[in-house]
Coordinates of C-alpha atoms and ligand atoms in Angstrom, one line a residue:
X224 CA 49.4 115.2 108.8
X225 CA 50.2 115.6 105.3
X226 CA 53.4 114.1 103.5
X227 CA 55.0 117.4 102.7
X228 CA 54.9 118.2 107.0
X229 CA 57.0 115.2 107.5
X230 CA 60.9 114.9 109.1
X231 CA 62.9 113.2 108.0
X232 CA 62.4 110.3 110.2
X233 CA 58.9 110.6 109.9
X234 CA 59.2 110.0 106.0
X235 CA 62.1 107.2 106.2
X236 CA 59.9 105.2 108.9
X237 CA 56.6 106.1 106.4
X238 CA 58.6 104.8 103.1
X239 CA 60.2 101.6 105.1
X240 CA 56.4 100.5 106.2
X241 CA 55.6 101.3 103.1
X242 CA 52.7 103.6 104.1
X243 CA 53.5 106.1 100.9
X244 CA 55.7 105.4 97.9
X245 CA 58.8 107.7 96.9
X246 CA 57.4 108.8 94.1
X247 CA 54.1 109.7 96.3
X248 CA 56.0 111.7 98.8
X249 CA 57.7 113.3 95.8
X250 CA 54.8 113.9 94.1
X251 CA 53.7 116.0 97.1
X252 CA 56.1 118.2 97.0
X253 CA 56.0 118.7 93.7
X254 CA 52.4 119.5 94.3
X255 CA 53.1 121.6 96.7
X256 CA 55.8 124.0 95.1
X257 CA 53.1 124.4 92.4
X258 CA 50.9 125.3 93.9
X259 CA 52.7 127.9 96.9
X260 CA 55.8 128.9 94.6
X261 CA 53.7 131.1 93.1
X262 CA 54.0 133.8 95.5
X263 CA 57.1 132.9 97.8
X264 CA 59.3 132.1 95.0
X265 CA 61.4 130.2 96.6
X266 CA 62.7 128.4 94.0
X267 CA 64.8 129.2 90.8
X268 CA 64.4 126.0 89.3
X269 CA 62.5 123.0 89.7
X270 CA 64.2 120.0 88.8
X271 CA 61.2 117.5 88.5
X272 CA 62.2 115.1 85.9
X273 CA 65.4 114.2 88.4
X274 CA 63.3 114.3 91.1
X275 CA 60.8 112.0 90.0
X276 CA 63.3 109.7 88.4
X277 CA 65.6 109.3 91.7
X278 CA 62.2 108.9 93.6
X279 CA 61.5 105.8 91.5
X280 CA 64.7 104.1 91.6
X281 CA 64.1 104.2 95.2
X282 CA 60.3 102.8 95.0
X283 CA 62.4 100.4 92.7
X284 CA 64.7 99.4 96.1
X285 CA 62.4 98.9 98.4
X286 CA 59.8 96.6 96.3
X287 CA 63.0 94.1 95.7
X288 CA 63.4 94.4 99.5
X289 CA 66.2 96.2 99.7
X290 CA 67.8 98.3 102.5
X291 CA 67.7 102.2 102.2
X292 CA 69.3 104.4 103.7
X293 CA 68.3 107.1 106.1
X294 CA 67.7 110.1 103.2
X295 CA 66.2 107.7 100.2
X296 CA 63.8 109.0 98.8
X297 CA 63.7 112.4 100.7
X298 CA 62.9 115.2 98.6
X299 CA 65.5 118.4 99.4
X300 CA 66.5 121.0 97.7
X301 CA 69.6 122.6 96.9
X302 CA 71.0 127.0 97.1
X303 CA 71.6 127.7 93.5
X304 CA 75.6 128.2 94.0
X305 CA 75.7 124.2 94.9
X306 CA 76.4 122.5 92.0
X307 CA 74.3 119.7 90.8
X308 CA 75.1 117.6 87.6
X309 CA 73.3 118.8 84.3
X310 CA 71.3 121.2 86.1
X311 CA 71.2 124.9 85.8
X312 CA 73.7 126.7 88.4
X313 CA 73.0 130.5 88.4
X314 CA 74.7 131.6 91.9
X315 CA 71.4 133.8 91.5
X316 CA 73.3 136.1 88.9
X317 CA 73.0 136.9 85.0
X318 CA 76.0 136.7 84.9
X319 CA 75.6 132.5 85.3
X320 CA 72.0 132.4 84.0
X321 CA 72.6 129.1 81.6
X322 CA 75.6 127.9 83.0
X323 CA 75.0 124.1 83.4
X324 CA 77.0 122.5 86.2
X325 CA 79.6 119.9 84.7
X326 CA 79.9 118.0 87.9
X327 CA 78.1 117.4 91.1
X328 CA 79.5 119.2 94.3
X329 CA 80.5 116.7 96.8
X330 CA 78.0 117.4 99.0
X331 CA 75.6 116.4 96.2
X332 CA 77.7 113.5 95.3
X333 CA 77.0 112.0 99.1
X334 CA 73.3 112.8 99.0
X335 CA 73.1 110.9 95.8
X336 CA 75.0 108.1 97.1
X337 CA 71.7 108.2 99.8
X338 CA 69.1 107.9 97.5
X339 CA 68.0 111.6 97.9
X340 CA 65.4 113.0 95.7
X341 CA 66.6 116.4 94.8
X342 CA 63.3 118.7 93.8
X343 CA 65.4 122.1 92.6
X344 CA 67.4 124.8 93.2
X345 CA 66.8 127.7 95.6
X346 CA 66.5 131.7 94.7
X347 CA 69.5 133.9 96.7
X348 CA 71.3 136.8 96.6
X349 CA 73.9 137.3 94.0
X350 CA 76.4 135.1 94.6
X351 CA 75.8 134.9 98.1
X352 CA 76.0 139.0 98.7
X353 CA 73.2 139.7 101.0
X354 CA 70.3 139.5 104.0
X355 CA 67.5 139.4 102.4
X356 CA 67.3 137.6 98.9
X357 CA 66.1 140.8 97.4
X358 CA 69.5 140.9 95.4
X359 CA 68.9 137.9 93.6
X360 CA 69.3 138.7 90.1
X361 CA 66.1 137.4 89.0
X362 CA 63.7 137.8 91.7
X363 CA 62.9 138.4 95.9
X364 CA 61.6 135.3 97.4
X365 CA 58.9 136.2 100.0
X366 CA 58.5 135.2 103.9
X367 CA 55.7 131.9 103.9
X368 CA 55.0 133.6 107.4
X369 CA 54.1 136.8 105.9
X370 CA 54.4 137.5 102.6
X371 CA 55.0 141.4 102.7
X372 CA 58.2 140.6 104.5
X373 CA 62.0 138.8 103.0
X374 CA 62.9 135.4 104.5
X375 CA 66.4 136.2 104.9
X376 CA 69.5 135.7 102.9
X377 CA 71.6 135.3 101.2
X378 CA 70.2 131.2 101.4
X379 CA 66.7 132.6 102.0
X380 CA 65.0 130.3 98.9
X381 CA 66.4 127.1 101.0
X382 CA 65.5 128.7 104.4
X383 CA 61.5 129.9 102.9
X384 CA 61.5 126.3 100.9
X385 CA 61.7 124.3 104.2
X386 CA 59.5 126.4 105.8
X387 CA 56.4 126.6 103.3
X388 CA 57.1 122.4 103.4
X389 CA 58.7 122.6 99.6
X390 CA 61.1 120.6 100.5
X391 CA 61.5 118.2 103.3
X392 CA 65.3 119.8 104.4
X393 CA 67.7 121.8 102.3
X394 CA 71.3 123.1 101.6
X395 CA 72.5 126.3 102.1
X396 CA 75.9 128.7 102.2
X397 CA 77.1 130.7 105.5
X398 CA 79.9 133.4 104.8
X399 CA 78.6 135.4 107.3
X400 CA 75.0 134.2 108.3
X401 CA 73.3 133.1 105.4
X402 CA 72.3 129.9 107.0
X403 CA 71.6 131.5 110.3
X404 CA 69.3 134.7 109.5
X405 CA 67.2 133.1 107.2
X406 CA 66.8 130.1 109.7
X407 CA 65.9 132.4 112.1
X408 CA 63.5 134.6 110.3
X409 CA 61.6 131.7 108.8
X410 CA 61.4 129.7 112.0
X411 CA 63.3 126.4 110.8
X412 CA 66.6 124.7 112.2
X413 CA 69.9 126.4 110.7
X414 CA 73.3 124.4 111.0
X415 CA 76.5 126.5 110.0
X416 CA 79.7 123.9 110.3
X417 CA 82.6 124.2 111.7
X418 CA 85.2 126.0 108.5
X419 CA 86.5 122.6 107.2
X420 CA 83.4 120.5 108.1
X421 CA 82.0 120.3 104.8
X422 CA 83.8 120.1 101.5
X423 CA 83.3 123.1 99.6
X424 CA 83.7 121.2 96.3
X425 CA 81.6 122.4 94.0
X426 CA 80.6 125.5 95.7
X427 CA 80.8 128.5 94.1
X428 CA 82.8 130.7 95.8
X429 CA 81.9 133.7 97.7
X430 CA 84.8 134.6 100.2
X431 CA 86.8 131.0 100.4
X432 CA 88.3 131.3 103.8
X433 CA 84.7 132.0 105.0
X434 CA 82.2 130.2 103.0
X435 CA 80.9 126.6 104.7
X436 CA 78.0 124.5 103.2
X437 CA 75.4 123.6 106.0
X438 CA 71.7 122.6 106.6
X439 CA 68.1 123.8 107.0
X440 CA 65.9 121.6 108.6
X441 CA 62.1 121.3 110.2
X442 CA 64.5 119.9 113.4
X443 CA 67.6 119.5 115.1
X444 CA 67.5 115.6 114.4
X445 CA 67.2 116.6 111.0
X446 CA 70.2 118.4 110.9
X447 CA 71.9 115.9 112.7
X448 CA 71.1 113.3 109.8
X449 CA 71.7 115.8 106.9
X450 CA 75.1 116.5 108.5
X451 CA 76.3 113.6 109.3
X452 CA 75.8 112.3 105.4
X453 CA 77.7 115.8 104.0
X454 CA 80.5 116.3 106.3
X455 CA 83.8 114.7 106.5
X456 CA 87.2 114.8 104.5
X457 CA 87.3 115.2 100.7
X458 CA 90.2 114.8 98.4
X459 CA 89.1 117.7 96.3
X460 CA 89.2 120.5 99.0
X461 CA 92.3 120.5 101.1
X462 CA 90.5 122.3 103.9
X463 CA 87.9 119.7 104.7
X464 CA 88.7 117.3 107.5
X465 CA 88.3 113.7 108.7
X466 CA 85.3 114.0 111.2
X467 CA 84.8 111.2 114.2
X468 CA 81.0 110.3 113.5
X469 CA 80.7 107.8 116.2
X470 CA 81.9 109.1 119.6
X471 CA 79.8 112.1 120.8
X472 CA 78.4 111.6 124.2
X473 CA 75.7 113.4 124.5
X474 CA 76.0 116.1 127.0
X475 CA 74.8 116.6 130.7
X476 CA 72.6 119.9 131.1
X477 CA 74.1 120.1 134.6
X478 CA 77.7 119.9 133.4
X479 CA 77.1 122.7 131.0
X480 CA 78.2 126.3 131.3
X481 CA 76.7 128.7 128.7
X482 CA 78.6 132.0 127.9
X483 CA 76.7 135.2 127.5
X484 CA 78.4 137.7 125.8
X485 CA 77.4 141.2 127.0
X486 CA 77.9 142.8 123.8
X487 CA 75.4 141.0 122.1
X488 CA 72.8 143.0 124.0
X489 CA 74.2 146.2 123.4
X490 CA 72.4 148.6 121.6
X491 CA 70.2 148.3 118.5
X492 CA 68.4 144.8 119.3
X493 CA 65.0 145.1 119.4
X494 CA 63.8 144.4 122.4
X495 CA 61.1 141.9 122.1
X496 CA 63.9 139.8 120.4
X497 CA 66.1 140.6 123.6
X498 CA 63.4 139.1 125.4
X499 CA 62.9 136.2 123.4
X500 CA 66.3 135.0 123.9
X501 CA 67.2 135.9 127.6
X502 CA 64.0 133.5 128.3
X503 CA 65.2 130.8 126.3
X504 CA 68.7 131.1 128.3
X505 CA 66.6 131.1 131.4
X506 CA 65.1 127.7 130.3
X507 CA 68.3 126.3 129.9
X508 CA 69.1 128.1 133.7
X509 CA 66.3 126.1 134.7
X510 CA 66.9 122.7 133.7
X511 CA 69.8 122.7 135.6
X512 CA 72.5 124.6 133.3
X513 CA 75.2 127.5 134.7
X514 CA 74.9 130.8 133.2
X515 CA 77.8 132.8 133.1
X516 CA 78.0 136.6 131.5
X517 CA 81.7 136.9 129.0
X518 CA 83.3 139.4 126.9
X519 CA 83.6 138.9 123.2
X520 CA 85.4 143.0 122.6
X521 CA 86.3 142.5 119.1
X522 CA 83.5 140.2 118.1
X523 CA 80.6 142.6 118.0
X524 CA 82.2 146.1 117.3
X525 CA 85.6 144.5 114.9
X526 CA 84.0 141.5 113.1
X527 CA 81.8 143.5 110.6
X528 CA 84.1 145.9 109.9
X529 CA 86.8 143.0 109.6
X530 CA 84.2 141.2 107.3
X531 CA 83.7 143.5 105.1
X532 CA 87.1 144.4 104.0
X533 CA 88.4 140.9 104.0
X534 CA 85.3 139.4 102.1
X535 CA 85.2 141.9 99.3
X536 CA 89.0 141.0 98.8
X537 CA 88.3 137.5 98.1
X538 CA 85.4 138.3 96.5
X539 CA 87.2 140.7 94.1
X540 CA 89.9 137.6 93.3
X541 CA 86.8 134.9 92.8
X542 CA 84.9 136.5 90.7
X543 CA 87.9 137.9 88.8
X544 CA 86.5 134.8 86.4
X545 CA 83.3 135.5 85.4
X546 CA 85.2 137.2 82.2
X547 CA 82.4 136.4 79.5
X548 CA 85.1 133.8 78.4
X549 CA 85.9 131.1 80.2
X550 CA 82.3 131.3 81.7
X551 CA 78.3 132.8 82.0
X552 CA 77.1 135.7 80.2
X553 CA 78.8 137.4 77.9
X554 CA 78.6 140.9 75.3
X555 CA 77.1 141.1 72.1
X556 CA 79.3 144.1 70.5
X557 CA 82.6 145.1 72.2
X558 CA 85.4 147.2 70.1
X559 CA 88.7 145.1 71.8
X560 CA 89.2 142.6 74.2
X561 CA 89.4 144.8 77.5
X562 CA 85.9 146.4 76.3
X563 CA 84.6 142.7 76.3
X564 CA 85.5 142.2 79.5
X565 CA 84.4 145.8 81.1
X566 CA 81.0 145.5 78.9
X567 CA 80.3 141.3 79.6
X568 CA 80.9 142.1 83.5
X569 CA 79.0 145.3 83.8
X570 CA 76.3 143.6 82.2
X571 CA 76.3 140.2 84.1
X572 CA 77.1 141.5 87.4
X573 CA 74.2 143.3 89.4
X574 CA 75.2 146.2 91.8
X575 CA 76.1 144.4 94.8
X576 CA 78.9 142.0 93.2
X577 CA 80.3 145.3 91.6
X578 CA 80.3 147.1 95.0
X579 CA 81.9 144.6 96.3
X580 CA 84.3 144.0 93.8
X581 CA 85.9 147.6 93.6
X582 CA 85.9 147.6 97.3
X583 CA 88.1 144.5 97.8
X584 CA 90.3 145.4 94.8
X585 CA 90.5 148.7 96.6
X586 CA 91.5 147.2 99.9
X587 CA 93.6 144.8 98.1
X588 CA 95.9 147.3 96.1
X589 CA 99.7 148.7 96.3
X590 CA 99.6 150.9 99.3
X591 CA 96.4 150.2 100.4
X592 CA 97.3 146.1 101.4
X593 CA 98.7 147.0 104.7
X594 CA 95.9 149.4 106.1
X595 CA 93.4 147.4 105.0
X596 CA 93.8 143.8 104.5
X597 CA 96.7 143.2 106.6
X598 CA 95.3 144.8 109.3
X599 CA 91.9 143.0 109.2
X600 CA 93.5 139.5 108.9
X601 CA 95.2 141.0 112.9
X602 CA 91.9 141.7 114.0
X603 CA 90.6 138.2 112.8
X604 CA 93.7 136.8 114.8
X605 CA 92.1 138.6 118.3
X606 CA 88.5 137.5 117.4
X607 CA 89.8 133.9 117.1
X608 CA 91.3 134.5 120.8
X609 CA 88.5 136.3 122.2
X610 CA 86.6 133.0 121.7
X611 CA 89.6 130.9 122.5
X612 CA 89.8 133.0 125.8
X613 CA 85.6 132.7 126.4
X614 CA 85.5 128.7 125.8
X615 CA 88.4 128.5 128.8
X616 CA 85.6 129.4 130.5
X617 CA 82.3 128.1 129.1
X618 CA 80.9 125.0 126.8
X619 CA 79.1 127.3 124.1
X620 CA 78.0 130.3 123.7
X621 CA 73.9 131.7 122.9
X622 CA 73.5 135.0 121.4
X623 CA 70.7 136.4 119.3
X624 CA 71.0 135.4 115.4
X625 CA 70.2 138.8 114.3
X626 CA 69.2 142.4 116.2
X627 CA 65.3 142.1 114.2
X628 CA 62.8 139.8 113.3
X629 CA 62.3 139.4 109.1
X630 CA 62.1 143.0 107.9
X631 CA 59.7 144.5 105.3
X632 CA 60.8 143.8 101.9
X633 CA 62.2 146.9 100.2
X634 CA 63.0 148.5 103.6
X635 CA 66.6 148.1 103.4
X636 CA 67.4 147.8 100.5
X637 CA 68.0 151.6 99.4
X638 CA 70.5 151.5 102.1
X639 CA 73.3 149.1 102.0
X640 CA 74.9 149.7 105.1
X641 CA 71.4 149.4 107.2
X642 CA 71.4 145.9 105.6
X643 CA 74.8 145.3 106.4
X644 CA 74.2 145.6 110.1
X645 CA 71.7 143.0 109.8
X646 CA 74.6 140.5 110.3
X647 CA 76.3 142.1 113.3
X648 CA 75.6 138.7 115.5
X649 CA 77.2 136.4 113.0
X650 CA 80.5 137.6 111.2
X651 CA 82.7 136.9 114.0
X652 CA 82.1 133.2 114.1
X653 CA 82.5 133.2 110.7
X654 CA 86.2 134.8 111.1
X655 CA 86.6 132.4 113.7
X656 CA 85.4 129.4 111.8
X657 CA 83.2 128.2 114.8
X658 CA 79.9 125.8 113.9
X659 CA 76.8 127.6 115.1
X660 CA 72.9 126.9 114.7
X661 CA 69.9 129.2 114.6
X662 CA 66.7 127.5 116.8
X663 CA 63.7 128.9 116.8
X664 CA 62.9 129.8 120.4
X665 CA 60.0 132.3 119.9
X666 CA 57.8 134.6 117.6
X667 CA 56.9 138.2 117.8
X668 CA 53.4 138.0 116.2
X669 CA 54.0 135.6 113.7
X670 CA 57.6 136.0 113.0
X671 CA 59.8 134.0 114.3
X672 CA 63.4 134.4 116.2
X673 CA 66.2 132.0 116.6
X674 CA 68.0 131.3 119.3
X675 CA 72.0 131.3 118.2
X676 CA 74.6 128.7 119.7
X677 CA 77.7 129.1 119.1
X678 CA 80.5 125.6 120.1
X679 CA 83.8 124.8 119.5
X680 CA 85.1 123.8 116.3
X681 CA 84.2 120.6 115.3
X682 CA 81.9 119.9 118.3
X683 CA 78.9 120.1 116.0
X684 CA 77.2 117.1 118.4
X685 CA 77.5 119.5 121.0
X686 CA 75.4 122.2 119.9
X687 CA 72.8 119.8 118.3
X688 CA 72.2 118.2 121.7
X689 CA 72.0 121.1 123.8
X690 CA 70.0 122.4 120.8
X691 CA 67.4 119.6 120.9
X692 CA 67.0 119.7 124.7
X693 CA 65.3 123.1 124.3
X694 CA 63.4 121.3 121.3
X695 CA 62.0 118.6 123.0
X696 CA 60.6 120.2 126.2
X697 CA 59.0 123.2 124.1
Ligands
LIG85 N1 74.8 139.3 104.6 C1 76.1 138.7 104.3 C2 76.7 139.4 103.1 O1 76.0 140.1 102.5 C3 75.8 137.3 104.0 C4 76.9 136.5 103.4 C5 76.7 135.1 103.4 O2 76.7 134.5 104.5 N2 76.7 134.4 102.3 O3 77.9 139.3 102.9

């Protein structure tokens, strides 16, 4: 097996017995994203001197016979909207192209505190707006399973890094399923928290009552790891929460009852992916678990809509900053001040952020507020029951991540809305703020499809362990 194929038990144990050295493993990587990069482009910058230097100090703690901890000396990598100190943060936009992040993000902060190696930062869609990574401003990244297809997005550089072994786990952002998708269609673990999980300090913000930081991992004891180390309660964002780490009893199959929601089979899957998933439910059937059929009505034909009137808003207020000013790119000749700002943003900002952007201030204005707005936070308020109603009833939930398996690139990207849809499965829990994971449970050809699982807030444990029962026995 080589180094860069490792988990991240596999390399802890390996650095402990000193089979390899830090700056080995490290050095593997390195290697390897020279080498494969090339084509998948996975990565928008490579941060080797930091890597290299973080792997030593670790060599350093282990030859004084030293303790490490669990992610020393684990090379990872990092979505370029997580901010990482001294090191180029683009959000994948022009608009941030040499903006150098002045802090590290909390999540960041705790990995460092580890002793993780951190190799780079990972392509995406502008700021987060997308399915596929094709609306990066710089460049597509390509699917290591086949190149003529897109791994994902908007995390699909963190999704396509883990998966071409680039980097031994990474981070990603999940407004609506940019964790997930990308997980799915590269055929690696994806972990979206619970809203409040992780601190979203020193994230850059896409939608804020949406966004959550989460993992991408070769396995679901991976994520476990990775999560436990990056969630928890932060003083510098109000929403996180104090998480108990300790007590989660890992779950019975036979006392589980899994929720299948009908409208997640409607129309428009394909159906090799419908297959896919119903056998993996009928694993779980067999192993002793109850299936029971639900209703989610507003979570398949309200959440997108919702989603897309309610992220553009906040979208249209966060990126309201980007002024040429106070931050990022900025106009070379402008005749007054508003002309700087019209000419600085409509330079900077590719066509997506300024879609989205005159949508949202759209929705957002005088007259408009209540139609719009308003009346998307209601139906937010009954997608929030409909789960509340459908957990009286059932443990989790397992749904398709998305209606395809990885697309051809170009294919939708003419066609906004056709992209759009990609993310019917995953908006709602978004809204709802439920945790969720994409497993891979099958492959059509060579592409893969994840399995999602949707639990109750803050029962992350929960969906890990049911997660890795299906793991372990395939
Ligand atoms: N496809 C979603 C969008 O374009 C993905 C958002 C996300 O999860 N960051 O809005």
């Amino acid at each position: 097996m080589e180094l860069t194929e490792l988990t991240i038990s596999q390399a802890h144990e390996g650095l402990k017995k000193k089979k390899f050295s830090a700056l080995e493993l490290c050095r593997a990587y390195l290697d390897k994203i020279e080498k494969e990069d090339k084509e998948i482009r996975a990565f928008l910058t490579v941060t080797k001197n930091l890597a290299l230097s973080q792997a030593k100090k670790v060599d350093e703690m282990i030859a004084a016979g030293r303790e490490i901890y669990f992610l020393a000396g684990i090379p990872m990598a990092a979505k370029d909207l997580i901010l990482v100190q001294d090191v180029r943060c683009t959000a994948g936009s022009k608009i941030l192209e040499n903006y150098m992040a002045p802090y590290d993000a909390t999540c960041i902060k705790r990995l460092k505190e580890q002793g993780a190696v951190i190799l780079g930062k990972t392509n995406m869609d502008e700021f987060a707006m997308g399915s596929s990574t094709e609306r990066s401003g710089f460049f597509p990244t390509r699917n290591p399973h086949d190149l003529t297809r897109v791994p994902g997005g908007s995390s699909g550089g963190s999704a396509a890094g883990v998966a071409a072994n680039m980097c031994c786990y990474a981070l990603g952002s999940d407004t609506c399923g940019s964790i997930r998708q990308p997980a799915s269609f590269c055929g690696v673990v994806g972990l979206k928290p619970t809203y409040g999980a992780v601190s979203r300090y020193g994230l850059i913000a896409m939608a804020c009552s949406l966004d959550q930081i989460g993992t991408f991992t070769k396995t679901v004891e991976d994520a476990r790891i990775v999560f436990n180390i990056i969630s928890g309660k932060d003083d510098l964002d109000s929403t996180s929460i104090k998480i108990d780490k300790i007590k989660h009893p890992k779950p019975k199959i036979g006392n589980i009852t899994i929720g299948v929601p009908k409208e997640y089979f409607a129309e428009g899957i394909d159906s090799r992916v419908e297959e896919i998933i119903k056998s993996a439910i009928k694993k779980y059937e067999s192993w002793g678990a109850k299936i029971k059929e639900i209703s989610l009505p507003y979570s398949t034909d309200y959440a997108l809509a919702a989603y897309y009137i309610l992220m553009p808003s906040e979208v249209s207020a966060n990126l309201a900053r980007y002024d040429g000013i106070k931050y990022g790119h900025f106009t070379k000749k402008a005749k007054d001040l508003i002309d700087f700002y019209l000419k600085s943003r409509r330079e900077g900002f590719g066509e997506e952020p300024r879609r989205r952007i005159m949508l949202g201030t759209y929705a957002l204005s005088a007259g408009y507020y209540d139609a719009y707005y308003l009346r998307c936070q209601k139906i937010r308020t009954l997608i929030k029951r409909d789960f509340d109603r459908a957990f009286k009833e059932v443990d989790i939930l397992m749904t398709p991540v998305a209606p395809t398996p990885a697309f051809k690139l170009g294919e939708k990207l003419i066609d906004p809305l056709s992209m759009y849809l990609a993310d019917i499965y995953m908006g709602a829990v978004n809204l709802a703020g439920l945790p969720a994971i994409s497993l891979p449970v099958g492959k059509i050809g060579n592409l893969p499809v994840g399995l999602q699982i949707i639990g109750q807030a803050f029962k992350e444990h929960e969906i890990l362990s049911i997660a890795q029962i299906f793991e372990k026995a395939c």
